[in-house]
Coordinates of C-alpha atoms and ligand atoms in Angstrom, one line a residue:
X25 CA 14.6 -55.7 33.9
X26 CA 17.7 -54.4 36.0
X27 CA 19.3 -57.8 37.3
X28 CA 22.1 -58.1 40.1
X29 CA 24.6 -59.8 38.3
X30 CA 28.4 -60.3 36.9
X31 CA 29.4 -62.1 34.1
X32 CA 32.5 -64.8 33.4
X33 CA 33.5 -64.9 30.0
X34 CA 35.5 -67.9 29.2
X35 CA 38.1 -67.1 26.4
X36 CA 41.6 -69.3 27.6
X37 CA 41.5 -71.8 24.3
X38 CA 43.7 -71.1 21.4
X39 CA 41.9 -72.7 19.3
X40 CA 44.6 -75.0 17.5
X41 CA 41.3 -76.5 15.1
X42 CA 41.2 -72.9 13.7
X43 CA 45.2 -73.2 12.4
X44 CA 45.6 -69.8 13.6
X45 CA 47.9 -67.5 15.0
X46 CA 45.2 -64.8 16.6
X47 CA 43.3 -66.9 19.8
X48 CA 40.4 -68.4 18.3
X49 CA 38.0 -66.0 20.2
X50 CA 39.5 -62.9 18.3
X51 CA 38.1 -63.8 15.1
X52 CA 35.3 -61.8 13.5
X53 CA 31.9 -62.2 12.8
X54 CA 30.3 -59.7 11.4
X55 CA 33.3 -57.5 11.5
X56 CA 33.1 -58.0 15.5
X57 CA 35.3 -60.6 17.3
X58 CA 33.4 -63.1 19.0
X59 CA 34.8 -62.2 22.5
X60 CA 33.2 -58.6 22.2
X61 CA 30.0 -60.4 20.8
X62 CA 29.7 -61.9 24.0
X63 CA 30.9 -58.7 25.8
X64 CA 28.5 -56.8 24.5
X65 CA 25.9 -58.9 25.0
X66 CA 27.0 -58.8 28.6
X67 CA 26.8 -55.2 28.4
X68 CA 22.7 -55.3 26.8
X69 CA 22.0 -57.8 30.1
X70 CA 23.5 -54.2 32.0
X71 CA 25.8 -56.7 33.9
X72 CA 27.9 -54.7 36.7
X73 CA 31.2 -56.3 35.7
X74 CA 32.3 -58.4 33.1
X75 CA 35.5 -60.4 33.8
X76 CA 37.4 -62.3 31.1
X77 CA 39.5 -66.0 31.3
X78 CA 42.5 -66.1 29.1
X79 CA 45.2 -68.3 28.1
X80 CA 48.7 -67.6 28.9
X81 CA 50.4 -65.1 26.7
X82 CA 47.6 -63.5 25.0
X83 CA 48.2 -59.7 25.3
X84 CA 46.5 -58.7 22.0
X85 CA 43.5 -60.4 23.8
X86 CA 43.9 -58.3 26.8
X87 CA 44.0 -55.5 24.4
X88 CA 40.8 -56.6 22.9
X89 CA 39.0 -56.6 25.6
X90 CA 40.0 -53.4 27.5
X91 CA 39.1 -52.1 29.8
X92 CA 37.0 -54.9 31.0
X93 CA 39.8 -57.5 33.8
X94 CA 41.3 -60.6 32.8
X95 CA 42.4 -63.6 34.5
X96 CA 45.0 -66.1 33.2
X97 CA 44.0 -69.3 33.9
X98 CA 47.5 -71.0 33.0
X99 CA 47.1 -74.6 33.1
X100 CA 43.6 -75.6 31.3
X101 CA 42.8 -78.4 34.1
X102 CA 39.2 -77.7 32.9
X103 CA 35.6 -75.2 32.9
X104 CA 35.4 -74.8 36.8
X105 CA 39.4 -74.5 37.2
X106 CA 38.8 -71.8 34.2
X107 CA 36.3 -69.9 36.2
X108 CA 38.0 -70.0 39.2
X109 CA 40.8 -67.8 37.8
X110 CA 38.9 -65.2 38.6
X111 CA 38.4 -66.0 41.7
X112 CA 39.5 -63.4 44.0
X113 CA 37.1 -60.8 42.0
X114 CA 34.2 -63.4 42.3
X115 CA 34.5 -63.6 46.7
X116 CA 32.4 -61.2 47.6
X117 CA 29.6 -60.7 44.9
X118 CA 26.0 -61.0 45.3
X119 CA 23.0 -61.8 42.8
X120 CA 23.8 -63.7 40.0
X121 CA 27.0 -65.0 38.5
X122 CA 27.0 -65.7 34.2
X123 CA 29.3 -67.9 32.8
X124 CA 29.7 -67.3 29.3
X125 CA 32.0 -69.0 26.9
X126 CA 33.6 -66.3 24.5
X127 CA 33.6 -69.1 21.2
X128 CA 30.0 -68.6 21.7
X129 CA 28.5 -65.6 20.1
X130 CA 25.1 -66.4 19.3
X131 CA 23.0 -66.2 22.4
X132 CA 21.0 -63.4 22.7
X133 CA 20.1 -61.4 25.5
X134 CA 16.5 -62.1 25.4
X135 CA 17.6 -66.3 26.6
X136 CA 20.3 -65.0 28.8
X137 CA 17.9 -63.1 30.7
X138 CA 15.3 -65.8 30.7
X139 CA 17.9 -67.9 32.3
X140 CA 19.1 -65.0 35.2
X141 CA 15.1 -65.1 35.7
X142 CA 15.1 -69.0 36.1
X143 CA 17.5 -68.6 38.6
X144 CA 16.2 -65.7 40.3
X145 CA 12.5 -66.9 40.2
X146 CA 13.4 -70.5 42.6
X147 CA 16.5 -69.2 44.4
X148 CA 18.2 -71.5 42.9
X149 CA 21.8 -72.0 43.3
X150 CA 22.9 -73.2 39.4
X151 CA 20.3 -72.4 36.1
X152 CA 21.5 -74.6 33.1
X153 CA 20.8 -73.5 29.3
X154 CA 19.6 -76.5 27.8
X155 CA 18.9 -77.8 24.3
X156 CA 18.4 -80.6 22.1
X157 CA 20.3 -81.1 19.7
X158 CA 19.6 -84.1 17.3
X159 CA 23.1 -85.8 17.8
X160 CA 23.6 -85.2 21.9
X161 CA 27.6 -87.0 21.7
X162 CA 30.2 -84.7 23.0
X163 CA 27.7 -82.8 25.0
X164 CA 26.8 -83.0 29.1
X165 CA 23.8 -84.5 29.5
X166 CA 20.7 -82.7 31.6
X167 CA 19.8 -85.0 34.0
X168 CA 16.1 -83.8 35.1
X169 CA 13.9 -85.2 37.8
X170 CA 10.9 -86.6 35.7
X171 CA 8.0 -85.2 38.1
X172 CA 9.6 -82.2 39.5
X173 CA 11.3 -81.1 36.3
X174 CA 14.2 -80.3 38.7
X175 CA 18.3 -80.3 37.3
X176 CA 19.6 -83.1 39.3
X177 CA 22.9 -83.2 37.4
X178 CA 24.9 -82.4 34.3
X179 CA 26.6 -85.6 33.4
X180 CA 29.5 -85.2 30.8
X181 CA 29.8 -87.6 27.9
X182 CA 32.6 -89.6 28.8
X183 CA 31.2 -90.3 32.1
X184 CA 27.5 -91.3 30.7
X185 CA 25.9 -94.4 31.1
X186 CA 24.0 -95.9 28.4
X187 CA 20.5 -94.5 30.0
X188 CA 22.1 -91.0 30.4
X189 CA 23.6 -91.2 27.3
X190 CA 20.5 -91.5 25.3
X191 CA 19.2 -88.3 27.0
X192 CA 19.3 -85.5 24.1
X193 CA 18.7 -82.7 26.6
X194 CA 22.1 -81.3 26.6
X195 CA 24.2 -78.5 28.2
X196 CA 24.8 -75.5 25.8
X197 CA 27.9 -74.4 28.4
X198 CA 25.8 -71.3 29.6
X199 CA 25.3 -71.6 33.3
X200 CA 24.0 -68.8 36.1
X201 CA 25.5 -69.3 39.4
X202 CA 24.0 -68.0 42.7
X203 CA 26.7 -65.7 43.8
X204 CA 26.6 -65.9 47.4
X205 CA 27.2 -69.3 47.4
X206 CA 29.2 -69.9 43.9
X207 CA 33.1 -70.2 45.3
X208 CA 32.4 -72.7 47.8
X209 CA 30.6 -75.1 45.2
X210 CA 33.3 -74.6 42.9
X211 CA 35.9 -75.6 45.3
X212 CA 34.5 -78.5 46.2
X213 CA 34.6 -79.8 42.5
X214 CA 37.5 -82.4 41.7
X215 CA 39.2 -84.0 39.3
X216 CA 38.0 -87.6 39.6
X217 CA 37.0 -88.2 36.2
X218 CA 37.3 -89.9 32.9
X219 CA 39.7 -86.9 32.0
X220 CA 41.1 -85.8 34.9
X221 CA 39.3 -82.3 34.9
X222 CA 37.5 -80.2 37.2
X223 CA 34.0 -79.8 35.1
X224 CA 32.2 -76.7 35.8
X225 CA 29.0 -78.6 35.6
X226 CA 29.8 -80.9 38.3
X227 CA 28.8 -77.6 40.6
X228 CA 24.9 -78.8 40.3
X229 CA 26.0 -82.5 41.7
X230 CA 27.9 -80.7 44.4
X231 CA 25.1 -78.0 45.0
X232 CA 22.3 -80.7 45.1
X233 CA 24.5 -82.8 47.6
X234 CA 24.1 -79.3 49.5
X235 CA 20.7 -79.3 49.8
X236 CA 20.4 -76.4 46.9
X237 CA 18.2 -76.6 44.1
X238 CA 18.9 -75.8 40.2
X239 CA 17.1 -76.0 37.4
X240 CA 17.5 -75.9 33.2
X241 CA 15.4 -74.4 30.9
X242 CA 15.6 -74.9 26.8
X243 CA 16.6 -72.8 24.1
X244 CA 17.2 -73.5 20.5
X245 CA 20.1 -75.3 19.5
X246 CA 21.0 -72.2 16.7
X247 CA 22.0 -69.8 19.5
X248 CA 24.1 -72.2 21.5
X249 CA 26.7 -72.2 18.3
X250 CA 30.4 -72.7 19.4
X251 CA 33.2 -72.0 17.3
X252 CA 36.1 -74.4 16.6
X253 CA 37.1 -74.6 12.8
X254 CA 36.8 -71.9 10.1
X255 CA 33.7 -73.6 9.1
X256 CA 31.8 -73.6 12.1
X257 CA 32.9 -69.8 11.9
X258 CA 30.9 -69.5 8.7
X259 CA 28.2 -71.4 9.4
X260 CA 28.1 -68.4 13.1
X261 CA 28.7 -65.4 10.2
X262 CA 25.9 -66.7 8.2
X263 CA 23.4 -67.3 10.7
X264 CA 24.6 -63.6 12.7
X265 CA 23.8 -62.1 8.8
X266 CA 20.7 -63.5 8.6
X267 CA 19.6 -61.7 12.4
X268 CA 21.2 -58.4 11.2
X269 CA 19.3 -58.5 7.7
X270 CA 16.5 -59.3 9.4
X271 CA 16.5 -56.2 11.8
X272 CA 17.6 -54.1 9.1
X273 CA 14.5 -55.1 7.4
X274 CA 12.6 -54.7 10.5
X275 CA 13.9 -51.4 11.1
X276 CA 12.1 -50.5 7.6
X277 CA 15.0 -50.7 5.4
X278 CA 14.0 -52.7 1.9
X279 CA 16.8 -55.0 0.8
X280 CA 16.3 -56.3 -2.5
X281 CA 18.2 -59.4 -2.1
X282 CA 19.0 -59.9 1.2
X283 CA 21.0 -62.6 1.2
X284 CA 24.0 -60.5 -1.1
X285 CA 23.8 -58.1 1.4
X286 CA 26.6 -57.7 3.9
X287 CA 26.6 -56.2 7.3
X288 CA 28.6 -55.3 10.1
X289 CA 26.8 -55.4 13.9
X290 CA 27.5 -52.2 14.4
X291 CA 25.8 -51.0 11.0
X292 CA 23.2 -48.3 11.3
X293 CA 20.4 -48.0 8.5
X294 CA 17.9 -45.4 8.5
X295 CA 14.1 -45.9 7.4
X296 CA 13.3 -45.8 4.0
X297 CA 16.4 -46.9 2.3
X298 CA 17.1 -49.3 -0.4
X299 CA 19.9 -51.2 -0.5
X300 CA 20.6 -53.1 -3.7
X301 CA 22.0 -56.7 -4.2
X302 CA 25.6 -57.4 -3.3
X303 CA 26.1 -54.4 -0.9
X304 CA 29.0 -54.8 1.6
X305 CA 28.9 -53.0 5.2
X306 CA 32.4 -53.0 7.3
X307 CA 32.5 -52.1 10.8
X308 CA 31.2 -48.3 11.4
X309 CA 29.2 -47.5 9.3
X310 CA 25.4 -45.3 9.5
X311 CA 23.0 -44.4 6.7
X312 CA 20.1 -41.9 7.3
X313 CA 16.6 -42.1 6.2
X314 CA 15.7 -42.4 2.4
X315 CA 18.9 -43.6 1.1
X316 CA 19.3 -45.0 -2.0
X317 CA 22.7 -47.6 -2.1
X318 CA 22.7 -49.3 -5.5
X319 CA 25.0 -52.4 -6.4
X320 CA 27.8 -53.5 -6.0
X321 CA 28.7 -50.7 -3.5
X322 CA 31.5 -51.0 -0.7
X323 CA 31.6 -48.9 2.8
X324 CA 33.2 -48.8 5.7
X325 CA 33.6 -46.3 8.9
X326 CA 31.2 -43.6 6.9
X327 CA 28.5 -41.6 7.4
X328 CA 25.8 -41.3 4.7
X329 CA 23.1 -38.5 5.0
X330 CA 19.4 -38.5 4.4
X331 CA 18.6 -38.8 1.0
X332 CA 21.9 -39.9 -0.4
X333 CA 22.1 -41.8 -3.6
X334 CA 25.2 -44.0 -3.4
X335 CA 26.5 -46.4 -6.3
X336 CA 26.3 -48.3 -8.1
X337 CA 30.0 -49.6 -7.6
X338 CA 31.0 -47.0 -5.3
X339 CA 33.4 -47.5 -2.6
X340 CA 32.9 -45.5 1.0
X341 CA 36.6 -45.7 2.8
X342 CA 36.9 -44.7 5.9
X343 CA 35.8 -41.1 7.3
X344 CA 33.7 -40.3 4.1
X345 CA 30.7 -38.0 5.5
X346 CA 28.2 -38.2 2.5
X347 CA 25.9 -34.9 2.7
X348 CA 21.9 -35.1 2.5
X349 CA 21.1 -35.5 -0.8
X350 CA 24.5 -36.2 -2.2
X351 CA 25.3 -38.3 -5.1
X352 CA 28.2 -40.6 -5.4
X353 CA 28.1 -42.7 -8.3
X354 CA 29.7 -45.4 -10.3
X355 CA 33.4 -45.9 -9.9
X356 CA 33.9 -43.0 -7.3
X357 CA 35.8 -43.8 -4.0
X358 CA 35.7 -41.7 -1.4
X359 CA 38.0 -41.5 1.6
X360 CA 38.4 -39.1 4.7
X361 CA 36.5 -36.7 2.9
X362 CA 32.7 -34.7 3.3
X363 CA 30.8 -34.5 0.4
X364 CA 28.8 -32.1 1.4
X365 CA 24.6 -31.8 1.0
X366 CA 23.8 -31.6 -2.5
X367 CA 26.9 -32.4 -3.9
X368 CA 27.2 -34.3 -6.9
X369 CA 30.5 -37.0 -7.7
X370 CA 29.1 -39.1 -10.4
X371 CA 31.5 -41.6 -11.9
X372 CA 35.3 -43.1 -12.2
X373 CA 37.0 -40.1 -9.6
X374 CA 38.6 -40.5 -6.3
X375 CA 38.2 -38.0 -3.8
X376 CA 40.5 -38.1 -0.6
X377 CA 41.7 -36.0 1.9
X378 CA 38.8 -33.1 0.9
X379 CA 35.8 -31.4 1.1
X380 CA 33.4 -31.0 -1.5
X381 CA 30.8 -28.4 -0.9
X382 CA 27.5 -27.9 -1.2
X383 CA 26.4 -28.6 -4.7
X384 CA 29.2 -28.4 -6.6
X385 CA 29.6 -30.9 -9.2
X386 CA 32.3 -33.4 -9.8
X387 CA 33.2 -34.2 -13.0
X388 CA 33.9 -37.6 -14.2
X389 CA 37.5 -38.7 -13.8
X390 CA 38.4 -36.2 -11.6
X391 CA 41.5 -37.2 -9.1
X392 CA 42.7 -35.6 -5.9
X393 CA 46.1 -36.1 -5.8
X394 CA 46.6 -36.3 -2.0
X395 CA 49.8 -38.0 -1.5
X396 CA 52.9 -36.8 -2.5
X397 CA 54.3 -40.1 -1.6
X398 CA 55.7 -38.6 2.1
X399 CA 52.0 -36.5 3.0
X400 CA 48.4 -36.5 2.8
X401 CA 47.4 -33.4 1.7
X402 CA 44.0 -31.5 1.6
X403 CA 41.6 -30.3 -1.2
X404 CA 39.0 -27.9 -0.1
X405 CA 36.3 -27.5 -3.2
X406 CA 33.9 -25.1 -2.2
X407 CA 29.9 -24.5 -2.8
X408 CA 28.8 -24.6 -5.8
X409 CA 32.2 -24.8 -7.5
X410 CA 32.0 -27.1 -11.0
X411 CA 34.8 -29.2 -12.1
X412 CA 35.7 -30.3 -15.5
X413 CA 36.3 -34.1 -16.6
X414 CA 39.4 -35.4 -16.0
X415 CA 40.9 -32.9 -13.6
X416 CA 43.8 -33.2 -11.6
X417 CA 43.7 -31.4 -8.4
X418 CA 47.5 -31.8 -6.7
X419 CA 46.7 -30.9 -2.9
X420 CA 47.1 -28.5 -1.2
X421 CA 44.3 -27.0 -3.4
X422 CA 42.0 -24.7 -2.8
X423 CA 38.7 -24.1 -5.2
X424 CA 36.5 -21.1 -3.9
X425 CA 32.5 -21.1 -4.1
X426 CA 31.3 -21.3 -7.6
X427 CA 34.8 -21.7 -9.3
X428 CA 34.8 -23.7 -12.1
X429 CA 37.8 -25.7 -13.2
X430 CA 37.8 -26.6 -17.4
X431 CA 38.0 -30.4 -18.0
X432 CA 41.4 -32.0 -18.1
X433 CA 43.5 -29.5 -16.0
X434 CA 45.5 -30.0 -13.6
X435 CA 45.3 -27.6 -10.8
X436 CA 47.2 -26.5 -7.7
X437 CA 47.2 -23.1 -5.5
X438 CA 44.1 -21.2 -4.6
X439 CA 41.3 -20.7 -7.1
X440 CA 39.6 -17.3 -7.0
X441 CA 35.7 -17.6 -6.2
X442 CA 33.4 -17.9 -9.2
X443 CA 36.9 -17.8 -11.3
X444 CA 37.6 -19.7 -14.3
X445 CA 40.7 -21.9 -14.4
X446 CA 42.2 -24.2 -16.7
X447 CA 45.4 -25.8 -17.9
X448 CA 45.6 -27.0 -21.1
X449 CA 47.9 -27.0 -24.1
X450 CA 47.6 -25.1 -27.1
X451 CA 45.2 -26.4 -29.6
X452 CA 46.5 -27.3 -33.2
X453 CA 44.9 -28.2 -36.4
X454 CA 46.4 -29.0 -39.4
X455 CA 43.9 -29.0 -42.5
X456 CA 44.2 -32.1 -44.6
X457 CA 46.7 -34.2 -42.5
X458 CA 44.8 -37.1 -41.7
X459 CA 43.7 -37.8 -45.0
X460 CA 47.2 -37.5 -46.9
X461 CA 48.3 -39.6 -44.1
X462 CA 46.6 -42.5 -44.8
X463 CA 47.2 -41.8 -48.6
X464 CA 50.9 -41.9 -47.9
X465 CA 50.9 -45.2 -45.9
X466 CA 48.5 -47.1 -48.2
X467 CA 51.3 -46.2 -50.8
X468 CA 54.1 -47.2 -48.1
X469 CA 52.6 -50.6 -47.0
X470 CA 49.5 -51.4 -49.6
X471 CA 47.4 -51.8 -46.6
X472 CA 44.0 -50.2 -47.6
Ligands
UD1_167 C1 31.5 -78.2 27.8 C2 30.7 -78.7 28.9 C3 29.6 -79.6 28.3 C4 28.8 -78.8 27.3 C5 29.7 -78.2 26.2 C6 28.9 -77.3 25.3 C7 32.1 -78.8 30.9 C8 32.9 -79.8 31.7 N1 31.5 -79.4 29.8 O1 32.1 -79.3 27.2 O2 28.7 -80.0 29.4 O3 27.8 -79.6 26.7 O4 30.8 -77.5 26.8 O5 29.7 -76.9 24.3 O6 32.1 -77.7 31.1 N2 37.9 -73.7 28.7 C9 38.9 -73.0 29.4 N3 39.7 -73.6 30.2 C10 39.7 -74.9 30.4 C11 38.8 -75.7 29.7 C12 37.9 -75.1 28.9 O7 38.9 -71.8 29.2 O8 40.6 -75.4 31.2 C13 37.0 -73.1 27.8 C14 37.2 -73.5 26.4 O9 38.1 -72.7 25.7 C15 35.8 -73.4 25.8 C16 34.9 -73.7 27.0 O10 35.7 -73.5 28.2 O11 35.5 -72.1 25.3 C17 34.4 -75.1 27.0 O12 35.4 -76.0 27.0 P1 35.4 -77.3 26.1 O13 36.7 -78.0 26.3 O14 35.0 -77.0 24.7 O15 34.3 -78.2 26.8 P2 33.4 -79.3 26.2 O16 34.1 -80.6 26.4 O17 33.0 -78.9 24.9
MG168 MG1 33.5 -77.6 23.4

């Protein structure tokens, strides 16, 4: 569907309820903040501009959202006043105008365009989200013309009476404005309420008295979420897991237990894999087709290739590139490093700052020493190459193809391809010695 339309993004609270000192709108969930939830979502609905409210002094906001505008709306007089920041990018627009609030992350684009469709479908000048919740207090109330199904107003809930506040149809905040004629309906909102605020949904009041038309239509009350306290965050985290578990699922991925399975909203899973129970997914990360991530396993910003076999207990830092057919195992952590296809780093050994080639094999305990305490530095283990348990390789290192490193050096320099290298102290056995030993301390202490 290609839609006319702009979007509002409401973001000016701090948040005080979430005791905080990031605005409440830059908090995460599912390793995204819940102003570029909303952004995105704006960005799926293919919305020409996008143009963000904030509070007063908020410049890691402004940050956040970049490159997208903001507007400071610097005294919160209230929804429309907030809107109206942005008013000098709003003259002038045509099609449909979204209002979004940025504590909201849940609403997906599939409702958002059914409401731009609402809209679009009667001309009308204001489409309400509605839904119904089972305890309407605190919420505006959708007033609706009983024959004609028409929005006559949104009533707030300090201003209903005891008739309009018994209706549970309620305003979820999302609204979609007729753009043409948006500005001059906000303007003639005021401030004559119970708290002294201009209400955005007074603009259906004002556009009926107009002679315009709106109209609400109903979604479920689990999108229209909004975020105040760290527990209503949880409770948005949880039900955002559930969607991305399920599409994971969908998307022909078997998760064993899905419900100790972690994911990011940017997390990309191939077809075919298996992911074990308690698997955590930061932000960035893909796995190709026919992977294999057992428990217990951590990743973040990492690529893992087809037929990979990660875990269990591994840990994926950031830039690990995991070859086709690779093998990390237990204990391993991998950082800024390519493991490449074939390759083989099966338990307790930390590889950072490297490349492992093709096929050669890991040993267990094996350490790149990459930090000298002032610099990262690089260890390039090439195809093929074998090294021995409990090997030290101090960077900068250099193994060549099919080198192999006896178990419990400690290595620096260049290795020769298909060389043999190790460091390791001269080996001593003295006949007899543990045996007179313990015959000399049983004399000594008379402890058998
Ligand atoms: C608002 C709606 C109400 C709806 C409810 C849904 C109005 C007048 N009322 O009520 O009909 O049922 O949301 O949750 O719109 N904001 C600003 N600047 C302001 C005031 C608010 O940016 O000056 C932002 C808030 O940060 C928030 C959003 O707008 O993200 C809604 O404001 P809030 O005060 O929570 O409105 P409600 O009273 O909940
Ligand atoms: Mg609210």
């Amino acid at each position: 569907m290609s839609l006319e339309l702009s979007v509002v993004v409401l973001a000016a609270g701090m948040g005080t309820r979430m005791k905080s000192a990031l605005p409440k709108v830059m908090h995460k969930v599912a390793g995204k903040t819940m102003v570029n939830h909303v952004i995105d979502t704006a960005a799926k609905l293919d919305a020409d501009k996008t143009m963000i409210v904030v509070g007063p002094d908020m410049p890691k906001l402004v940050a956040t959202v970049a490159p997208h505008p903001t507007f400071e709306q610097t005294d919160r007089l209230g929804t429309a006043h907030a809107v109206l920041a942005a008013k000098d990018a709003l003259a002038g627009l045509s099609g449909n105008v979204l209002v979004l609030y940025a504590d909201s992350p849940l609403f997906t684009v599939e409702t958002l365009e059914r409401l731009v469709s609402a809209r679009e479908a009667g001309d009308h000048a204001v489409a309400v989200l509605g839904f119904r919740p089972d305890d309407p207090a605190g919420y505006g109330r959708l007033v609706t013309d009983v024959t004609s199904g028409e929005l006559l107003a949104i009533v707030e809930d300090k201003e209903c009476d005891a008739t309009q506040r018994a209706i549970n149809f309620c305003n979820s905040g999302v609204m979609c404005f007729r753009a043409e004629d948006m500005l001059a309906t906000l303007e003639a909102i005021d401030n004559a309420n119970a708290k002294g605020e201009f209400y955005l949904t007074d603009a259906v009041a004002v556009a009926r008295a107009k002679g315009h038309s709106c109209v609400a239509i109903e979604v479920d009350e689990e999108e229209t979420l909004g975020v105040n306290s760290r527990a209503q965050l949880a409770v948005a985290e949880a039900i955002m897991q559930d969607r991305l578990r399920k599409a994971a699922m969908e998307g022909g991925a078997t998760l064993i237990d899905p419900a100790s399975v972690f994911l990011c909203a940017d997390t990309k899973i191939g077809r075919d894999v298996i992911v074990e129970p308690n698997v955590v997914f930061g932000p960035g990360v893909t796995v190709g087709d026919n992977v294999v991530i057992k428990a217990f396993s951590h990743l973040e910003s990492c690529n893992v290739g087809e037929a990979a076999d990660i875990g269990p207990y591994a840990r994926l830092r950031p830039g690990a590139e995991i070859g086709a057919g690779a093998k990390v195992g237990n204990f391993v952590e991998i950082k800024k490093a390519v493991v490449e296809d074939g390759a083989k780093v099966n338990h307790l050994s930390y590889i950072g700052d490297a490349r492992v080639g093709a096929k050669a094999n890991i040993g267990a305990g094996t350490i790149t020493c990459n930090y000298d305490g002032y610099r990262k530095q690089h260890t390039d283990i090439g195809a093929g190459a074998f090294i021995g348990s409990n090997s030290a390789l101090v960077a900068p290192v250099e193994i060549g193809d099919g080198a192999i490193v006896g178990a419990g050096s400690t290595i620096t320099g260049k290795v020769e391809a298909d060389a043999l290298t190790l460091t390791r102290a001269e080996r001593i056995e003295k006949a007899g010695w543990a045996a007179k030993f313990r015959e000399k301390m049983r004399a000594l202490t008379g402890k058998n």
